[in-house]
Short mmCIF file of C-alpha atoms in Angstrom, two decimals:
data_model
loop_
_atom_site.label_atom_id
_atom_site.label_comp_id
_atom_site.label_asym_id
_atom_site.label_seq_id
_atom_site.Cartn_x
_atom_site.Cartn_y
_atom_site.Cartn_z
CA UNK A 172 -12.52 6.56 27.04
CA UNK A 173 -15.86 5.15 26.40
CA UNK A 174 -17.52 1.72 25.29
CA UNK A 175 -20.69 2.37 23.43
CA UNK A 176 -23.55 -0.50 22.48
CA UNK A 177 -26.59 -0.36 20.82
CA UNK A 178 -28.99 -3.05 21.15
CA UNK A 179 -31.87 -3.06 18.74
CA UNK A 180 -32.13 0.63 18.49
CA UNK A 181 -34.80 1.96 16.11
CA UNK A 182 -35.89 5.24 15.39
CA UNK A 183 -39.90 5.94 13.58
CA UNK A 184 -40.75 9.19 13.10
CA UNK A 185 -44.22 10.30 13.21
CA UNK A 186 -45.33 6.07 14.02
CA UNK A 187 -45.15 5.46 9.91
CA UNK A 188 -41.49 6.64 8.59
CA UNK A 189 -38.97 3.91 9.72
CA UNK A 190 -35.26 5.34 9.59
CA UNK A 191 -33.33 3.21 11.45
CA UNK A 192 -34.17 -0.49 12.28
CA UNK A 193 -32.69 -3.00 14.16
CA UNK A 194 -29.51 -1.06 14.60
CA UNK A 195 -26.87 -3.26 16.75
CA UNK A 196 -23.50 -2.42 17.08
CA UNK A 197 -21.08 -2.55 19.41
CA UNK A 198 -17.89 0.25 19.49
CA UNK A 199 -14.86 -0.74 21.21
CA UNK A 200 -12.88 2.14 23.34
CA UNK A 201 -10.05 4.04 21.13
CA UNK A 202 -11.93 3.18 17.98
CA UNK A 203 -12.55 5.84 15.19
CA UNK A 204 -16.20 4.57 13.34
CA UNK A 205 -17.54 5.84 10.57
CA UNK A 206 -20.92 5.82 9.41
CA UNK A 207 -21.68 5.59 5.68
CA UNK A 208 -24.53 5.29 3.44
CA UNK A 209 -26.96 7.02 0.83
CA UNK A 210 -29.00 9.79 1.85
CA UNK A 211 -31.74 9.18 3.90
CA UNK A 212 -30.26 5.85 4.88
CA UNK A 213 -30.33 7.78 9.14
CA UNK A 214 -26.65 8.49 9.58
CA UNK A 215 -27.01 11.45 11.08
CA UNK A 216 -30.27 10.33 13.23
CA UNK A 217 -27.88 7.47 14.79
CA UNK A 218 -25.51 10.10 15.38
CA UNK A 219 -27.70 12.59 16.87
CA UNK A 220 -29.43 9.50 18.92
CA UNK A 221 -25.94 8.73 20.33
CA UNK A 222 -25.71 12.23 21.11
CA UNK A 223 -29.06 12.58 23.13
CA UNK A 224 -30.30 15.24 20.63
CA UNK A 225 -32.69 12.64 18.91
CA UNK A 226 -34.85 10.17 20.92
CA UNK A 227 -34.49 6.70 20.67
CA UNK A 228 -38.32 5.19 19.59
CA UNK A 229 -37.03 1.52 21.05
CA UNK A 230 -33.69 -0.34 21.75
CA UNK A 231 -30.78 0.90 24.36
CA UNK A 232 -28.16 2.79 24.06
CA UNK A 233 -25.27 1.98 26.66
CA UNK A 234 -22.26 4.46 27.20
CA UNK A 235 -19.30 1.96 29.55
CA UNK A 236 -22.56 -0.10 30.65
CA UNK A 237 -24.95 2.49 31.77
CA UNK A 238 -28.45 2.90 29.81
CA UNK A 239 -28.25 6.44 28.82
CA UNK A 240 -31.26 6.62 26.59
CA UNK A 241 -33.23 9.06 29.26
CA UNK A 242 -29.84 10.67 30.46
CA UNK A 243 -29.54 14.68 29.06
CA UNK A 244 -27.28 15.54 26.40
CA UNK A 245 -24.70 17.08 28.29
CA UNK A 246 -24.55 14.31 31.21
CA UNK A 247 -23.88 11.87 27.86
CA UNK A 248 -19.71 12.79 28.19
CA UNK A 249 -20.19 13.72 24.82
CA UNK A 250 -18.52 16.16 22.33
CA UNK A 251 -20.42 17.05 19.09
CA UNK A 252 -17.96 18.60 15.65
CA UNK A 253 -21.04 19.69 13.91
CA UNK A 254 -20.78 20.61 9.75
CA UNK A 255 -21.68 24.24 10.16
CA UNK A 256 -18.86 24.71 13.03
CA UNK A 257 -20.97 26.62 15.03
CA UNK A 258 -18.88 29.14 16.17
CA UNK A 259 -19.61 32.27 18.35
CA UNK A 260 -18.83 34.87 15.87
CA UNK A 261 -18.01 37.64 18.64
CA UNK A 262 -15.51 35.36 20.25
CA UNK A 263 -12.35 35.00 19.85
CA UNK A 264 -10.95 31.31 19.00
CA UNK A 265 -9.26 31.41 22.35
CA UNK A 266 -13.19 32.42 23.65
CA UNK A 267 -14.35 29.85 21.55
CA UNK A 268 -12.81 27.30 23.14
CA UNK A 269 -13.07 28.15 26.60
CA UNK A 270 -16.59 28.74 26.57
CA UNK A 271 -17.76 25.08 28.18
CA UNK A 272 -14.84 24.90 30.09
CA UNK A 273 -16.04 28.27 31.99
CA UNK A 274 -19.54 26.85 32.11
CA UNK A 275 -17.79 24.34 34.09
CA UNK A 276 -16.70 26.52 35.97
CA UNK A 277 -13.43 26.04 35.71
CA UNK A 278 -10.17 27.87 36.76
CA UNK A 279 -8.66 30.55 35.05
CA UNK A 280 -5.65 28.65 35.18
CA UNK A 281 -7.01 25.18 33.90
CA UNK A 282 -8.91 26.82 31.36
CA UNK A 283 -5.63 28.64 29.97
CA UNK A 284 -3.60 25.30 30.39
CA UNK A 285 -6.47 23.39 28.47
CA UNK A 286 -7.23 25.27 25.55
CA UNK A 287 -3.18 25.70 25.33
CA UNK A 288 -2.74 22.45 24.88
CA UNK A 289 -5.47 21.47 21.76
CA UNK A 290 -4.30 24.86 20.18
CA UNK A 291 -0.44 23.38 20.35
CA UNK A 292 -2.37 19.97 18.69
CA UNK A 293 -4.33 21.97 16.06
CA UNK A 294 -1.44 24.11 15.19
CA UNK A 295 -4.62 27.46 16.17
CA UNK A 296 -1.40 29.12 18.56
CA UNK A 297 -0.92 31.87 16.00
CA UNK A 298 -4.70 32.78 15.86
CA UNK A 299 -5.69 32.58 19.28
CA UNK A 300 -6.86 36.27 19.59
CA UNK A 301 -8.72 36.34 16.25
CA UNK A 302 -12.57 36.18 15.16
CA UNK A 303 -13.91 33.17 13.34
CA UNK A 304 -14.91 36.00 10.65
CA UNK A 305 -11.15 36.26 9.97
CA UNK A 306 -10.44 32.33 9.71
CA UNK A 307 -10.20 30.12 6.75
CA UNK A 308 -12.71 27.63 6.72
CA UNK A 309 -10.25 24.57 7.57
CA UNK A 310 -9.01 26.93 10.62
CA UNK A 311 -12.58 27.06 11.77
CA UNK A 312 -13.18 23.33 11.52
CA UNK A 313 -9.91 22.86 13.74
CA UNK A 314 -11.64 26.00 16.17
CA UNK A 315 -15.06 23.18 16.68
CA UNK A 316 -12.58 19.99 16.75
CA UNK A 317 -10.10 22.13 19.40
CA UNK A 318 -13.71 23.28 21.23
CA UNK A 319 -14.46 19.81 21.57
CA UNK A 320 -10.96 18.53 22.90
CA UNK A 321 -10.92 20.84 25.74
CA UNK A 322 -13.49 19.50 27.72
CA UNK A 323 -11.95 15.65 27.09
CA UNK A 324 -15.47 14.16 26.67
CA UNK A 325 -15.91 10.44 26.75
CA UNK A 326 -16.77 10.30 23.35
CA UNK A 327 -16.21 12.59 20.05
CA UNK A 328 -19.10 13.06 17.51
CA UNK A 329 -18.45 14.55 14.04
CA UNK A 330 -21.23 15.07 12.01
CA UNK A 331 -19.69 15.33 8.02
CA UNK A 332 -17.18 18.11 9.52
CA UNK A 333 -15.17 18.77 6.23
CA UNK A 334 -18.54 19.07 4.03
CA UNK A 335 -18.44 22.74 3.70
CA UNK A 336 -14.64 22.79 2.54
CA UNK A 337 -13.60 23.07 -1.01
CA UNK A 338 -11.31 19.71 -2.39
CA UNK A 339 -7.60 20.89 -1.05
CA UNK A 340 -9.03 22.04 2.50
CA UNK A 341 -11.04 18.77 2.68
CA UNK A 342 -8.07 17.03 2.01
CA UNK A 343 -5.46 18.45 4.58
CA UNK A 344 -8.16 18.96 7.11
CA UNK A 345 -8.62 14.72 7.00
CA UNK A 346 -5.14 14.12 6.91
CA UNK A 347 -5.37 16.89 10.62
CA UNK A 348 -8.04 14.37 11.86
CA UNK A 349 -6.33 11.40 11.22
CA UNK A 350 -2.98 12.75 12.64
CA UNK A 351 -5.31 13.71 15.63
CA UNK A 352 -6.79 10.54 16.25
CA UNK A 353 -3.10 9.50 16.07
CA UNK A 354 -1.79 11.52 19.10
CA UNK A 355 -5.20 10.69 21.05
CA UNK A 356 -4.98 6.74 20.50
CA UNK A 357 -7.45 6.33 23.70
CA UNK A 358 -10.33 8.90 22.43
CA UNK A 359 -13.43 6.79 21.37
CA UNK A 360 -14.70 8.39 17.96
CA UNK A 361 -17.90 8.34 15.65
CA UNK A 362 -17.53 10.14 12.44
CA UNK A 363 -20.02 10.47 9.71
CA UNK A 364 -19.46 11.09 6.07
CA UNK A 365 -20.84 10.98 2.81
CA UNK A 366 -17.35 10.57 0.80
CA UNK A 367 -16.21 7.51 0.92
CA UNK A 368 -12.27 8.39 0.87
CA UNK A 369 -12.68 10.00 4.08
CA UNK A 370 -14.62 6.78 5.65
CA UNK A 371 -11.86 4.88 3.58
CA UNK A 372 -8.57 6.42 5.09
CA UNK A 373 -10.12 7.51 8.68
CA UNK A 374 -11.86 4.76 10.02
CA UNK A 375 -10.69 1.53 12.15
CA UNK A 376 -13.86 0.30 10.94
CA UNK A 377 -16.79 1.28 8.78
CA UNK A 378 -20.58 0.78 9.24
CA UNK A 379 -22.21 1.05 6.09
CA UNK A 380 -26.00 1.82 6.35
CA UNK A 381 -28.86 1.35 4.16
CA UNK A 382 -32.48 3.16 3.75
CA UNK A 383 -34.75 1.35 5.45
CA UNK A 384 -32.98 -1.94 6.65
CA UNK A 385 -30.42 -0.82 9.30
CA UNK A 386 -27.00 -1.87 8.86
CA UNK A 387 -25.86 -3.42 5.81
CA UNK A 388 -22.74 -4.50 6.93
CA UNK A 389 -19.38 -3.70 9.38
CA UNK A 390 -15.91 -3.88 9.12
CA UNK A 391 -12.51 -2.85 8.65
CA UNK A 392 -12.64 -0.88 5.22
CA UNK A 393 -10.18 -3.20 3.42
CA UNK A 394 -13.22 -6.01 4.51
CA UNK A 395 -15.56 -4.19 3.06
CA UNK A 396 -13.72 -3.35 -0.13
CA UNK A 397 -12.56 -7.26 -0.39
CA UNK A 398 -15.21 -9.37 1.18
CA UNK A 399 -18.41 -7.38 0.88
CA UNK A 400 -21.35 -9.51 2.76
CA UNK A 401 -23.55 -8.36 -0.06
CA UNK A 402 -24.82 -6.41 -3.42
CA UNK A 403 -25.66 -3.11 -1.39
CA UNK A 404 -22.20 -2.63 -0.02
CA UNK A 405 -20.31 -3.83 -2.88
CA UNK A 406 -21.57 -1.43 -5.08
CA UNK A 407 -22.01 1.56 -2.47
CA UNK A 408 -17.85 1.28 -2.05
CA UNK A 409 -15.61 1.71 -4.69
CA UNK A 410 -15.88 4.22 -7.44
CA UNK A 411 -16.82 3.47 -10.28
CA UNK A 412 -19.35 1.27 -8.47
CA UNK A 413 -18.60 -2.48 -8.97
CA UNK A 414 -19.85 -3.93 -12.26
CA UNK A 415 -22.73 -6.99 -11.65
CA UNK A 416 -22.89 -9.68 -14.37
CA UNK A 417 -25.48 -12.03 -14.42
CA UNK A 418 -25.16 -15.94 -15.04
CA UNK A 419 -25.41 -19.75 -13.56
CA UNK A 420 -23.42 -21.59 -10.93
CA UNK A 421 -21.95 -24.25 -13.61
CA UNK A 422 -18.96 -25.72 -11.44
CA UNK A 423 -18.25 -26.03 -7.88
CA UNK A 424 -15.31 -26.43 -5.08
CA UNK A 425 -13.16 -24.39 -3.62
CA UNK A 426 -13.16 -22.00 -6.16
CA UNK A 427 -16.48 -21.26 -8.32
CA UNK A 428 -17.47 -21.46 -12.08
CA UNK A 429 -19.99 -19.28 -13.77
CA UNK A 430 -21.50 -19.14 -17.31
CA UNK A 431 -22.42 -15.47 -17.64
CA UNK A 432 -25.97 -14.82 -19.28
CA UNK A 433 -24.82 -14.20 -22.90
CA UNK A 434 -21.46 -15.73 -23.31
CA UNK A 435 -18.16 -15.80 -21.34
CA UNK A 436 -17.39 -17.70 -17.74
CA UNK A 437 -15.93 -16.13 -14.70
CA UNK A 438 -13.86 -17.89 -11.80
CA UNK A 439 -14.11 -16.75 -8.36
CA UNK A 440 -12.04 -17.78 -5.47
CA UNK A 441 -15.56 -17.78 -3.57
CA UNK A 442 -15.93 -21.61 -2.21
CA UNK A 443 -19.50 -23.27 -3.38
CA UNK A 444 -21.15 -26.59 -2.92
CA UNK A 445 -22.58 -29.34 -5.41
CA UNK A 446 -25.99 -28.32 -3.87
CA UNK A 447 -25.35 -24.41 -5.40
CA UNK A 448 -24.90 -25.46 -9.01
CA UNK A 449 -27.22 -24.06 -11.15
CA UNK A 450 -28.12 -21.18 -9.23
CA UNK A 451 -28.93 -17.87 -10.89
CA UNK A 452 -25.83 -15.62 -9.32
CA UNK A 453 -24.61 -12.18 -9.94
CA UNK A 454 -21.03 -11.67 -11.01
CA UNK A 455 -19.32 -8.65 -9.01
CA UNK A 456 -15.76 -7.48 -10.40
CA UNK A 457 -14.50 -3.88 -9.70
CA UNK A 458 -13.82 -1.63 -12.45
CA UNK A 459 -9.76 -1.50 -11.31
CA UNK A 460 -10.25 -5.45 -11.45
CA UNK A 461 -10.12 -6.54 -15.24
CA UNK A 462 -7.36 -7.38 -17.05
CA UNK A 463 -7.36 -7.72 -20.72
CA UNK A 464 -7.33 -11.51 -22.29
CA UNK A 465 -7.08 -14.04 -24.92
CA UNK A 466 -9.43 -16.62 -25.75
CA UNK A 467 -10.83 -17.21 -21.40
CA UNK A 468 -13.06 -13.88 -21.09
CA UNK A 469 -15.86 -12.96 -18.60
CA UNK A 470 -17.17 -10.24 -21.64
CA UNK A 471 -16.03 -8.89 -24.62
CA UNK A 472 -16.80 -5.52 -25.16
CA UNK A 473 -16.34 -2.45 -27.67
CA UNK A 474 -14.89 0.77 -25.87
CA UNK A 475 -17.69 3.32 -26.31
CA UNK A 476 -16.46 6.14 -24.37
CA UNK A 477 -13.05 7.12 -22.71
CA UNK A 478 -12.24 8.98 -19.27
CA UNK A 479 -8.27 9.73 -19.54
CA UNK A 480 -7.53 10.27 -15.43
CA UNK A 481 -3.93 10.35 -16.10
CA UNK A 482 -2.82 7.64 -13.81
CA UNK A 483 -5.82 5.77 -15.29
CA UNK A 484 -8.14 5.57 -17.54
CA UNK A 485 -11.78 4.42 -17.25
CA UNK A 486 -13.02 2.25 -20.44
CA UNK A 487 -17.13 2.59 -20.85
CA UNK A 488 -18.04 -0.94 -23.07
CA UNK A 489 -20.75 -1.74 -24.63
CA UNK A 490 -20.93 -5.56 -24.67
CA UNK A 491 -20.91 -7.42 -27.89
CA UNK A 492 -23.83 -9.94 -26.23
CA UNK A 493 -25.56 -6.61 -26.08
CA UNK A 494 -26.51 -6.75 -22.53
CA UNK A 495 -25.60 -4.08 -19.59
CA UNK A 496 -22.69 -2.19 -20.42
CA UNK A 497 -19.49 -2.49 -18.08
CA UNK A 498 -16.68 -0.08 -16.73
CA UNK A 499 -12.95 -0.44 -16.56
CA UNK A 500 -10.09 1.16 -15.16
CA UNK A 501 -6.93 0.30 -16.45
CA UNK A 502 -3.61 2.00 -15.52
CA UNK A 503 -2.30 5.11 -17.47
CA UNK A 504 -4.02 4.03 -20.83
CA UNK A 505 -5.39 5.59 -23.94
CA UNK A 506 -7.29 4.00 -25.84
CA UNK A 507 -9.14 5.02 -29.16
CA UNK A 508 -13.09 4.76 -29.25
CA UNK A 509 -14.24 1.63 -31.07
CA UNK A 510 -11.46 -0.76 -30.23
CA UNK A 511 -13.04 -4.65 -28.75
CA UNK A 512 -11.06 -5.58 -25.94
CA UNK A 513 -11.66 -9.45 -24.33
CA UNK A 514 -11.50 -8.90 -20.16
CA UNK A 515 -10.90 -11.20 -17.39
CA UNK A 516 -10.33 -10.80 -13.80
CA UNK A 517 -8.16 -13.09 -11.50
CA UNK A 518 -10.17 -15.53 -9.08
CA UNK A 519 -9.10 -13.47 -5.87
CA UNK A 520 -10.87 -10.49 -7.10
CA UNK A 521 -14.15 -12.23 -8.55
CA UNK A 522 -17.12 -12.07 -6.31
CA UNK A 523 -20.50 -14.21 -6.33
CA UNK A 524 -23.91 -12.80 -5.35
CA UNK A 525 -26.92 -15.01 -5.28
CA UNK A 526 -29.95 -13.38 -3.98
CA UNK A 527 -27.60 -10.50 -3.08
CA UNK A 528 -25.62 -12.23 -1.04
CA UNK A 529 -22.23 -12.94 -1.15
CA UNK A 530 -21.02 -16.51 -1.39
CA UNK A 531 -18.44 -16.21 0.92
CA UNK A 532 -20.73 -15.37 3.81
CA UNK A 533 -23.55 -18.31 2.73
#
């Protein structure tokens, strides 16, 4: 399977509108990316570059070494999963999936030994001889994915594949993809998504984009969740996004002290120099992160609103300092409206941001 590298790949359209910028990455054989981001952020373009179905405006794009920038889409050794599925809807799935493999010009009996195989790996055996018309929509996802397998491309592409699929489909067609991925440890893949539990439980690792600026950071997604390099990425992952609390750098060490604007002091296990005290830093700490305290609080706050999830809860407060208000989530709680509540977080889980970066990466 296939190495891929991009080297300061950018794409402009129209010589004004700059999506992508400065995109370098490299993507290791047998790994399963994901790209993430907010709309517009290019996702898709990068995948679609990749591809060959969107030109590159500068940079190169190398598939195992070779520049393949100018090389045609189907000379790539690339399979696309695209969101609509694309389906011929007077095939059969068994039609379906032979369909490149007979462009190929294949044998009969490769062809029936090929697309016998990724239907026993999709679990499609049973529907074989049927339309797309009369498949569920998961069973025509698995149709494009099993369509792509056959002709054991250097690459896989899947452009937000489970976005058309209602909640429980979404859910057991992921858990099909990862199980997938498991049984084809070699296959190089680059999936993009939108939902962040899908880049979450899929990927090996993560490459969070932003609009306008290229990447915003990469790595595994417990790095990203635990170490993000800065502001942008720890607030695109997690949800509820992760609360920011300004103050000043007012000790220093191997762990950090800030006074937060307003009243209260947070710890973080982020390292800082004499040099940084003083500085005007944000405070990051994830809603699941607070625990409720005694006298040592970063905020005290009065619970405004209430979101019972059953295994938690999510606590809106309005902060007695009056400044931004700040989201919890506490395990399996209920809590009546009005009640003031002192929070804290342990160092581990406090982050630093000065200048929207993260401490740990200054």
């Amino acid at each position: 399977m296939a190495e891929i590298k991009l080297t300061n790949v950018q794409k402009i359209y129209g010589g004004a509108v700059h999506v992508l910028k400065d995109i370098n990455l490299d993507i290791k054989k047998g790994e399963l990316i994901v790209f993430v981001g907010p709309s517009g952020c290019g996702k898709s373009t990068l995948l679609r570059m990749i591809a060959g179905l969107e030109t590159i405006t500068s940079g190169d794009l190398e598939i195992d070494g070779q520049v393949v920038n100018d090389i045609p889409p189907a000379q790539r050794g690339i399979a696309m999963v695209f969101q609509s599925y694309a389906l011929y809807p007077h095939m059969t799935v068994r039609e379906n999936m032979a369909f490149a493999l007979r462009l190929a010009k294949k044998s009969a009996q490769e062809i029936e030994q090929e697309v016998g195989k990724a239907a026993r790996v999709l679990q499609l055996e049973p529907y074989l001889d049927r339309l797309p018309k009369a498949l569920s929509g998961g069973q025509r996802q698995r149709v494009a994915i099993g369509r792509a397998i056959v002709r054991d491309p250097k690459v896989y592409l899947f452009d937000e594949p489970l976005s058309n699929l209602d909640a429980a489909l979404r859910v057991a067609t992921r858990i099909e993809i990862a199980q997938l991925k498991e049984s084809m440890p070699d296959s190089t893949m680059i999936y993009v998504t939108h939902d962040q539990v899908e880049a979450m439980t899929l990927a090996s690792r993560i490459v969070v984009l932003t609009v306008g600026d290229g990447i915003g950071q990469v790595g595994t997604p417990l790095e990203l969740y635990q170490r993000p390099e800065n502001e942008f990425v720890a607030q695109f992952i997690g949800s509820p996004a992760m609360n920011m609390l300004p103050g000043e750098i007012i000790g220093t060490g191997a762990q950090t002290t800030v006074r937060l604007d307003g009243g209260g002091t947070a710890i973080s296990a982020a390292p800082s120099s004499d040099s940084q005290k003083g500085l005007k830093v944000n405070v990051g700490v994830r809603p699941e992160d607070f625990i409720e305290t005694g006298d040592d609080y970063l905020f005290e706050g009065k619970v405004e609103f209430t979101e019972a999830l059953g295994e938690v809860t999510l606590l809106h407060f309005a902060r007695v300092d009056g400044r931004d208000p700040v989201i919890g989530k506490l395990p399996g709680i209920h809590l009546d409206r009005g009640k003031t509540l002192k929070m804290t977080a342990v160092p581990d889980k406090v982050q630093v941001f000065h200048e929207g970066r993260s401490l740990h990466y200054l």
